Amino acid sequence: MATPASCQKTAQPRTQLRRALGLRGAVALGVGGTIGGGIFVLVGHTAALAGPAALLAFGLAFIASLLIALPYAELACRYPEAGGGYVFVREVLGRGWGFLMGWVFWGAYIFVSGYVTLGFGGYLASLTGLPSAWGAVGLVLVCIAVNVAGVRLSGQLQVLVIALALAGLLGFAALGMPSVQADRFTPWMPNGLPGILSAALIAFLAFGGFDMVAAAGEEIERPERNLPLAILLTLAIVLVVYLLVACAALGTLDWRELGASAAPLADAARTFLGPVGGRAVALVAVLTTAATANAVLVVTSRISFAMARDGLLPPALARVSPATGAPWAAVLVSGAMLALVALIGTLHISTAIGGFLYVLHFIAPLLVLLKLRRKGGPAPAFQMPLPAVLLPLAFIMALVLLVSSGAAGLAGGAAWLALGLLIAGARQARGRAGRPIS
């Protein structure tokens, strides 16, 4: 096993990046990576599952995110390389586990993309009347064209979109609070504890992105201080925004209507801002979900590209355009899968299977940290506090969320895993037979 590239103070500068991100920059990275188009869609889905107790579901999702984020931060210090959790697992547990980690991560974002693209379609339909499925598939096709051409959203445009999303969400909450009606929060738990746990899995997806802070651990100044603080502040800021938005939505529109809506925040905004306010929120949602969908395609194509480059997927997926530098084959394959999910999937199926796989992909890094802690050796600059308590709690919370994905999540996730194992087995068999692996 290769010696990990640690971000401890005695590490060699050979593989280290320049530490240029202070606490403020790290928090901006985390908040920008976490708040995307999902909250515009998922607030309705959590309401459908938990009713007004969706607020509690967001709190539970915050706790789960925090428990998982702290171990992730320590691993990012130990392995400050591109690839995140895939690198952690490959380096410590080997290529076989690395393949499973990458495969699960890839599948998670493929299925999770459904709530983003379908959410875009729903908000676009509220503005134009275009069928939501057409809008969803059309968005994927545009993202494919953009990525194949090698053109990405510039950093300034991405910052603008996130700033617009934050302004829209905070404006929605601030303007909606005076219209909140207390009686809309009763009954508090119409679907009981199972509904809250199912909603917590969905809310956990809305916190996805906190790992970007951990992934940038090598570039953060004073990581032993700023890394955990940035993660805590990121999750705290996002939690406050989400609770304010959910409270305003649940307090102004009946939870049943909110859960049944394809454009939940736009419909809620119409109750206290009228048609113009509803269209304004829908427009912000369209722009934000479009940017999020493009980011999802970037992530999925780069995961499959990295695995193909490492020999874990067919090498054709590692083809790069000499003109644009884009991994065009991986973009086309991932884009086709995103379009298929948008075309035949539903919000429930997308979040159940995507949520199951997204939570599952965090379990292997937790096992990695457990193995490293038991092995001992040099400590990184940042170590998670109270590992004897928090690490088991992280495992328990992850298992609770996995079970909360329900039969659809378990069956879909198991099917995706089985497909990956078949592909891995077939490639190993071809390698043993001495035939070229393609």
Coordinates of C-alpha atoms in Angstrom, one line a residue:
M1 CA 0.0 0.0 0.0
A2 CA 1.3 3.4 -0.9
T3 CA 2.2 5.8 1.9
P4 CA -0.7 8.3 2.1
A5 CA 0.0 11.9 1.2
S6 CA -0.8 13.6 4.5
C7 CA -1.4 17.2 5.2
Q8 CA 0.4 17.1 8.4
K9 CA 3.1 19.7 9.0
T10 CA 6.0 17.3 8.3
A11 CA 4.6 16.2 4.8
Q12 CA 6.8 16.6 1.8
P13 CA 5.8 19.4 -0.5
R14 CA 6.0 17.1 -3.5
T15 CA 2.2 16.5 -3.7
Q16 CA 0.9 19.4 -1.7
L17 CA -1.0 22.4 -3.2
R18 CA -0.6 25.9 -2.0
R19 CA -2.6 26.7 1.1
A20 CA -4.5 29.8 -0.2
L21 CA -8.0 29.3 1.3
G22 CA -8.7 30.9 4.6
L23 CA -11.7 30.2 6.8
R24 CA -14.0 32.6 4.9
G25 CA -13.0 31.1 1.5
A26 CA -13.5 27.6 2.8
V27 CA -17.0 28.4 4.1
A28 CA -17.9 30.1 0.8
L29 CA -16.7 27.0 -1.1
G30 CA -18.8 24.7 1.2
V31 CA -22.0 26.8 1.1
G32 CA -21.7 27.3 -2.6
G33 CA -21.3 23.6 -3.2
T34 CA -24.1 22.6 -0.9
I35 CA -26.9 25.1 -1.7
G36 CA -28.0 24.2 -5.2
G37 CA -31.2 23.4 -7.0
G38 CA -32.2 20.6 -4.7
I39 CA -33.9 22.6 -2.0
F40 CA -36.3 24.1 -4.5
V41 CA -37.6 20.5 -5.2
L42 CA -36.9 18.5 -2.0
V43 CA -38.8 20.8 0.4
G44 CA -42.0 19.5 -1.3
H45 CA -40.9 15.9 -1.2
T46 CA -40.0 16.0 2.5
A47 CA -43.4 17.7 3.2
A48 CA -45.2 14.8 1.4
L49 CA -43.4 12.3 3.6
A50 CA -43.2 13.9 7.0
G51 CA -45.8 16.7 6.9
P52 CA -44.9 19.8 9.0
A53 CA -42.3 17.5 10.8
A54 CA -40.2 18.0 7.7
L55 CA -38.5 20.6 9.8
L56 CA -37.4 17.9 12.2
A57 CA -36.2 15.8 9.2
F58 CA -33.9 18.6 8.1
G59 CA -32.5 18.7 11.6
L60 CA -31.8 15.0 11.6
A61 CA -30.2 15.3 8.2
F62 CA -27.9 18.0 9.6
I63 CA -26.8 15.7 12.4
A64 CA -26.1 12.9 10.0
S65 CA -24.2 15.2 7.7
L66 CA -22.1 16.5 10.6
L67 CA -21.3 13.0 11.9
I68 CA -20.1 11.9 8.4
A69 CA -18.4 15.1 7.5
L70 CA -15.9 15.0 10.4
P71 CA -14.4 11.6 9.5
Y72 CA -14.3 12.8 5.8
A73 CA -12.3 15.9 6.8
E74 CA -9.7 13.7 8.5
L75 CA -9.4 11.5 5.5
A76 CA -9.1 14.5 3.2
C77 CA -6.1 15.5 5.3
R78 CA -4.5 12.1 5.0
Y79 CA -5.2 11.8 1.2
P80 CA -5.3 15.3 -0.4
E81 CA -5.8 14.0 -3.9
A82 CA -8.4 14.3 -6.7
G83 CA -11.1 11.8 -6.4
G84 CA -12.2 12.2 -2.8
G85 CA -13.7 9.1 -1.2
Y86 CA -12.7 7.0 -4.2
V87 CA -9.0 7.7 -3.5
F88 CA -9.4 7.0 0.2
V89 CA -10.9 3.6 -0.5
R90 CA -8.6 2.6 -3.3
E91 CA -5.4 3.5 -1.4
V92 CA -6.4 1.7 1.8
L93 CA -8.7 -1.2 0.8
G94 CA -7.4 -1.9 -2.7
R95 CA -8.6 -1.7 -6.3
G96 CA -11.6 -4.0 -5.8
W97 CA -13.1 -1.8 -3.1
G98 CA -12.1 1.2 -5.1
F99 CA -14.1 0.0 -8.0
L100 CA -17.2 -0.5 -5.8
M101 CA -16.7 2.9 -4.2
G102 CA -16.5 4.6 -7.6
W103 CA -19.4 2.6 -9.0
V104 CA -21.7 3.4 -6.1
F105 CA -20.7 7.1 -6.2
W106 CA -21.3 7.2 -10.0
G107 CA -24.7 5.5 -9.6
A108 CA -25.7 7.8 -6.7
Y109 CA -25.3 11.0 -8.8
I110 CA -26.9 9.4 -11.8
F111 CA -30.1 8.6 -9.9
V112 CA -29.9 11.8 -7.8
S113 CA -29.9 13.8 -11.0
G114 CA -33.5 12.8 -11.5
Y115 CA -34.8 15.1 -8.8
V116 CA -32.7 18.0 -10.2
T117 CA -33.8 17.6 -13.8
L118 CA -37.4 16.7 -13.0
G119 CA -37.4 19.7 -10.6
F120 CA -36.2 21.9 -13.5
G121 CA -38.9 20.5 -15.7
G122 CA -41.6 21.2 -13.1
Y123 CA -40.6 24.8 -12.5
L124 CA -40.2 25.4 -16.3
A125 CA -43.7 24.0 -16.8
S126 CA -45.1 26.4 -14.2
L127 CA -43.6 29.2 -16.3
T128 CA -44.2 28.0 -19.9
G129 CA -46.6 25.1 -19.8
L130 CA -44.1 22.8 -21.5
P131 CA -44.4 19.2 -20.3
S132 CA -42.0 18.7 -17.4
A133 CA -40.4 15.5 -18.9
W134 CA -39.6 17.5 -22.1
G135 CA -38.0 20.2 -20.1
A136 CA -36.0 17.7 -18.0
V137 CA -34.6 15.8 -21.0
G138 CA -34.0 19.0 -22.9
L139 CA -31.9 20.3 -20.0
V140 CA -29.8 17.1 -20.1
L141 CA -29.2 17.5 -23.8
V142 CA -28.1 21.1 -23.4
C143 CA -25.7 20.0 -20.6
I144 CA -24.3 17.3 -22.8
A145 CA -23.6 19.7 -25.6
V146 CA -22.0 22.2 -23.3
N147 CA -19.7 19.6 -21.7
V148 CA -18.7 17.8 -25.0
A149 CA -17.7 21.2 -26.4
G150 CA -15.5 21.7 -23.4
V151 CA -17.2 24.8 -22.3
R152 CA -17.9 25.0 -18.5
L153 CA -19.7 27.6 -16.4
S154 CA -17.1 30.1 -15.5
G155 CA -16.4 30.7 -11.8
Q156 CA -18.0 34.1 -11.9
L157 CA -21.2 32.7 -13.4
Q158 CA -21.3 29.9 -10.9
V159 CA -20.9 32.4 -8.1
L160 CA -23.7 34.6 -9.6
V161 CA -26.1 31.6 -9.8
I162 CA -25.4 30.6 -6.2
A163 CA -25.8 34.2 -5.0
L164 CA -29.1 34.4 -6.9
A165 CA -30.2 31.2 -5.3
L166 CA -29.3 32.4 -1.8
A167 CA -31.0 35.8 -2.4
G168 CA -34.1 34.0 -3.8
L169 CA -34.3 31.6 -0.9
L170 CA -33.7 34.2 1.8
G171 CA -36.1 36.6 0.1
F172 CA -38.8 33.9 0.0
A173 CA -38.3 33.1 3.7
A174 CA -38.3 36.8 4.8
L175 CA -41.4 37.7 2.8
G176 CA -43.2 34.6 3.7
M177 CA -42.7 34.6 7.5
P178 CA -45.4 37.3 8.1
S179 CA -47.9 35.1 6.3
V180 CA -47.1 31.9 8.2
Q181 CA -50.2 30.4 9.9
A182 CA -49.6 28.3 13.0
D183 CA -52.5 25.9 12.3
R184 CA -50.8 24.7 9.2
F185 CA -48.3 22.9 11.5
T186 CA -50.9 20.6 12.9
P187 CA -51.0 17.6 12.8
W188 CA -47.3 17.8 13.4
M189 CA -46.4 14.2 12.5
P190 CA -49.2 12.9 10.1
N191 CA -47.1 10.0 8.9
G192 CA -45.3 9.2 12.2
L193 CA -41.7 8.4 12.8
P194 CA -41.3 6.3 9.5
G195 CA -42.3 9.4 7.5
I196 CA -39.7 11.6 9.4
L197 CA -36.9 9.1 8.8
S198 CA -37.8 8.8 5.1
A199 CA -37.9 12.5 4.8
A200 CA -34.5 12.7 6.6
L201 CA -32.9 10.7 3.8
I202 CA -34.3 13.2 1.2
A203 CA -33.2 16.1 3.3
F204 CA -29.7 14.5 3.6
L205 CA -29.4 14.9 -0.2
A206 CA -30.0 18.6 0.1
F207 CA -26.9 18.8 2.4
G208 CA -24.9 17.0 -0.3
G209 CA -21.8 19.1 -1.1
F210 CA -20.3 19.5 2.3
D211 CA -17.6 17.1 1.3
M212 CA -16.2 19.7 -1.1
V213 CA -14.7 21.4 2.0
A214 CA -13.0 18.2 3.0
A215 CA -11.8 17.6 -0.5
A216 CA -10.1 21.0 -0.5
G217 CA -8.3 20.3 2.8
E218 CA -4.8 20.5 1.2
E219 CA -5.5 24.1 0.1
I220 CA -7.0 25.4 3.4
E221 CA -4.7 27.4 5.6
R222 CA -4.3 26.1 9.2
P223 CA -6.3 22.9 8.3
E224 CA -6.2 21.7 11.9
R225 CA -8.4 24.7 12.8
N226 CA -10.1 26.0 9.6
L227 CA -11.1 22.6 8.2
P228 CA -13.4 21.5 11.0
L229 CA -14.6 25.1 11.5
A230 CA -15.5 25.5 7.8
I231 CA -17.4 22.2 7.8
L232 CA -19.3 23.2 11.0
L233 CA -20.1 26.7 9.7
T234 CA -21.1 25.4 6.2
L235 CA -23.6 23.0 7.6
A236 CA -24.9 25.5 10.2
I237 CA -25.5 28.2 7.6
V238 CA -27.2 25.8 5.2
L239 CA -29.3 24.4 8.0
V240 CA -30.6 27.9 8.9
V241 CA -31.4 28.7 5.3
Y242 CA -33.2 25.4 4.8
L243 CA -35.2 25.6 8.1
L244 CA -36.3 29.2 7.2
V245 CA -37.4 28.2 3.7
A246 CA -39.2 25.0 4.9
C247 CA -40.9 27.0 7.7
A248 CA -42.2 29.6 5.3
A249 CA -43.3 27.0 2.8
L250 CA -45.1 24.8 5.3
G251 CA -46.6 27.8 7.1
T252 CA -48.2 29.3 4.0
L253 CA -49.3 26.3 2.0
D254 CA -50.9 23.1 3.2
W255 CA -48.3 20.3 3.5
R256 CA -50.4 18.0 1.2
E257 CA -50.5 20.7 -1.5
L258 CA -46.8 21.4 -1.0
G259 CA -45.9 17.7 -1.3
A260 CA -48.0 17.2 -4.5
S261 CA -46.6 20.3 -6.3
A262 CA -44.1 20.0 -9.1
A263 CA -43.0 23.6 -8.2
P264 CA -43.5 23.7 -4.4
L265 CA -41.7 27.0 -3.6
A266 CA -43.4 28.8 -6.5
D267 CA -46.8 27.6 -5.4
A268 CA -46.1 28.6 -1.8
A269 CA -44.9 32.1 -3.0
R270 CA -48.1 32.6 -4.9
T271 CA -50.1 32.5 -1.6
F272 CA -48.3 35.5 -0.2
L273 CA -46.7 37.3 -3.2
G274 CA -49.3 36.6 -5.9
P275 CA -48.6 35.4 -9.4
V276 CA -45.6 37.7 -10.0
G277 CA -43.9 36.4 -6.9
G278 CA -44.6 32.8 -7.9
R279 CA -43.0 33.4 -11.3
A280 CA -40.0 35.1 -9.8
V281 CA -39.3 32.1 -7.5
A282 CA -39.9 29.7 -10.4
L283 CA -37.4 31.7 -12.5
V284 CA -34.7 31.5 -9.8
A285 CA -35.4 27.8 -9.4
V286 CA -35.0 27.2 -13.2
L287 CA -31.7 28.9 -13.3
T288 CA -30.4 27.2 -10.1
T289 CA -31.5 23.7 -11.0
A290 CA -30.0 24.1 -14.5
A291 CA -26.6 25.0 -13.0
T292 CA -26.9 22.1 -10.6
A293 CA -27.7 19.6 -13.4
N294 CA -24.7 20.8 -15.3
A295 CA -22.5 20.2 -12.2
V296 CA -24.0 16.7 -11.8
L297 CA -23.1 15.8 -15.3
V298 CA -19.5 17.1 -14.7
V299 CA -19.3 15.0 -11.6
T300 CA -20.7 11.8 -13.1
S301 CA -18.6 12.0 -16.3
R302 CA -15.4 12.7 -14.3
I303 CA -16.1 9.7 -11.9
S304 CA -16.4 7.3 -14.9
F305 CA -13.5 8.9 -16.6
A306 CA -11.2 8.5 -13.6
M307 CA -12.3 4.9 -13.1
A308 CA -11.7 4.1 -16.8
R309 CA -8.3 5.8 -16.6
D310 CA -7.4 3.6 -13.7
G311 CA -8.5 0.5 -15.6
L312 CA -11.6 -0.1 -13.6
L313 CA -14.1 0.6 -16.4
P314 CA -13.7 0.1 -20.2
P315 CA -10.9 2.3 -21.5
A316 CA -13.2 3.9 -24.1
L317 CA -14.6 6.0 -21.3
A318 CA -11.2 7.6 -20.8
R319 CA -11.1 9.1 -24.3
V320 CA -10.4 12.8 -24.3
S321 CA -11.0 15.2 -27.2
P322 CA -7.7 16.6 -28.4
A323 CA -9.4 19.8 -29.5
T324 CA -11.3 20.7 -26.3
G325 CA -9.7 18.5 -23.6
A326 CA -13.2 17.2 -22.6
P327 CA -13.7 13.5 -21.7
W328 CA -16.4 13.3 -24.4
A329 CA -17.0 9.6 -24.2
A330 CA -17.7 9.7 -20.5
V331 CA -19.9 12.8 -21.0
L332 CA -22.0 11.0 -23.6
V333 CA -22.5 7.9 -21.6
S334 CA -23.2 9.7 -18.3
G335 CA -25.5 12.1 -20.1
A336 CA -27.4 9.3 -21.7
M337 CA -28.0 7.8 -18.3
L338 CA -29.1 11.1 -16.9
A339 CA -31.6 11.5 -19.7
L340 CA -32.9 8.0 -19.2
V341 CA -33.5 8.7 -15.5
A342 CA -35.3 12.0 -16.4
L343 CA -37.4 10.3 -19.0
I344 CA -38.6 7.2 -17.2
G345 CA -37.9 8.0 -13.5
T346 CA -40.0 9.7 -10.9
L347 CA -39.1 11.9 -8.0
H348 CA -39.8 9.1 -5.5
I349 CA -37.7 6.5 -7.4
S350 CA -34.9 9.0 -8.0
T351 CA -34.5 10.1 -4.4
A352 CA -35.0 6.6 -3.0
I353 CA -32.3 4.9 -5.1
G354 CA -30.1 7.9 -5.3
G355 CA -30.4 8.5 -1.6
F356 CA -29.5 4.8 -0.8
L357 CA -26.4 4.9 -3.0
Y358 CA -25.4 8.4 -1.8
V359 CA -25.4 7.3 1.8
L360 CA -23.8 4.0 1.0
H361 CA -20.8 5.7 -0.6
F362 CA -20.0 7.3 2.7
I363 CA -19.8 3.9 4.6
A364 CA -16.6 2.7 2.9
P365 CA -14.6 5.9 3.9
L366 CA -15.8 5.3 7.4
L367 CA -14.4 1.8 7.3
V368 CA -11.1 3.3 5.9
L369 CA -10.8 5.6 8.8
L370 CA -11.6 2.9 11.3
K371 CA -8.8 0.7 9.8
L372 CA -6.3 3.6 9.8
R373 CA -7.1 4.5 13.4
R374 CA -6.6 0.9 14.5
K375 CA -3.3 0.6 12.5
G376 CA -1.9 3.7 14.1
G377 CA 1.0 5.6 12.6
P378 CA 1.6 9.3 12.1
A379 CA -1.4 11.5 12.9
P380 CA -2.7 14.1 10.4
A381 CA -3.0 17.7 11.3
F382 CA -6.7 17.3 11.8
Q383 CA -8.3 14.4 13.6
M384 CA -12.0 14.0 14.3
P385 CA -12.9 14.5 18.0
L386 CA -14.2 11.7 20.2
P387 CA -13.8 8.9 17.5
A388 CA -14.8 6.2 20.0
V389 CA -18.2 7.9 20.2
L390 CA -18.7 9.8 16.9
L391 CA -17.5 7.1 14.5
P392 CA -20.0 4.5 15.7
L393 CA -22.7 7.1 15.6
A394 CA -21.8 7.9 12.0
F395 CA -22.2 4.2 11.1
I396 CA -25.5 4.0 12.9
M397 CA -26.9 7.1 11.3
A398 CA -25.8 5.9 7.9
L399 CA -27.5 2.6 8.4
V400 CA -30.7 4.3 9.6
L401 CA -30.8 6.4 6.4
L402 CA -30.1 3.3 4.3
V403 CA -33.1 1.5 5.8
S404 CA -35.2 4.7 5.4
S405 CA -34.8 4.5 1.6
G406 CA -37.5 1.8 1.7
A407 CA -38.1 -1.1 -0.6
A408 CA -37.5 1.0 -3.8
G409 CA -34.2 2.3 -2.6
L410 CA -33.0 -1.1 -1.4
A411 CA -34.1 -2.9 -4.5
G412 CA -32.7 -0.3 -6.9
G413 CA -29.5 0.1 -5.0
A414 CA -29.0 -3.7 -4.9
A415 CA -29.6 -3.9 -8.6
W416 CA -27.0 -1.2 -9.3
L417 CA -24.5 -3.0 -7.1
A418 CA -25.2 -6.3 -8.8
L419 CA -24.7 -4.8 -12.3
G420 CA -21.3 -3.4 -11.1
L421 CA -20.2 -6.7 -9.7
L422 CA -21.1 -8.4 -13.0
I423 CA -19.1 -5.9 -15.0
A424 CA -16.1 -6.2 -12.6
G425 CA -16.3 -10.0 -12.8
A426 CA -16.5 -10.1 -16.6
R427 CA -13.5 -7.8 -16.8
Q428 CA -11.5 -10.0 -14.4
A429 CA -12.4 -13.1 -16.4
R430 CA -11.3 -11.5 -19.6
G431 CA -8.0 -10.5 -18.0
R432 CA -7.3 -14.0 -16.7
A433 CA -8.0 -15.4 -20.1
G434 CA -5.4 -13.1 -21.6
R435 CA -7.8 -11.3 -23.8
P436 CA -7.8 -7.5 -24.1
I437 CA -10.0 -5.8 -21.5
S438 CA -12.3 -3.3 -23.3

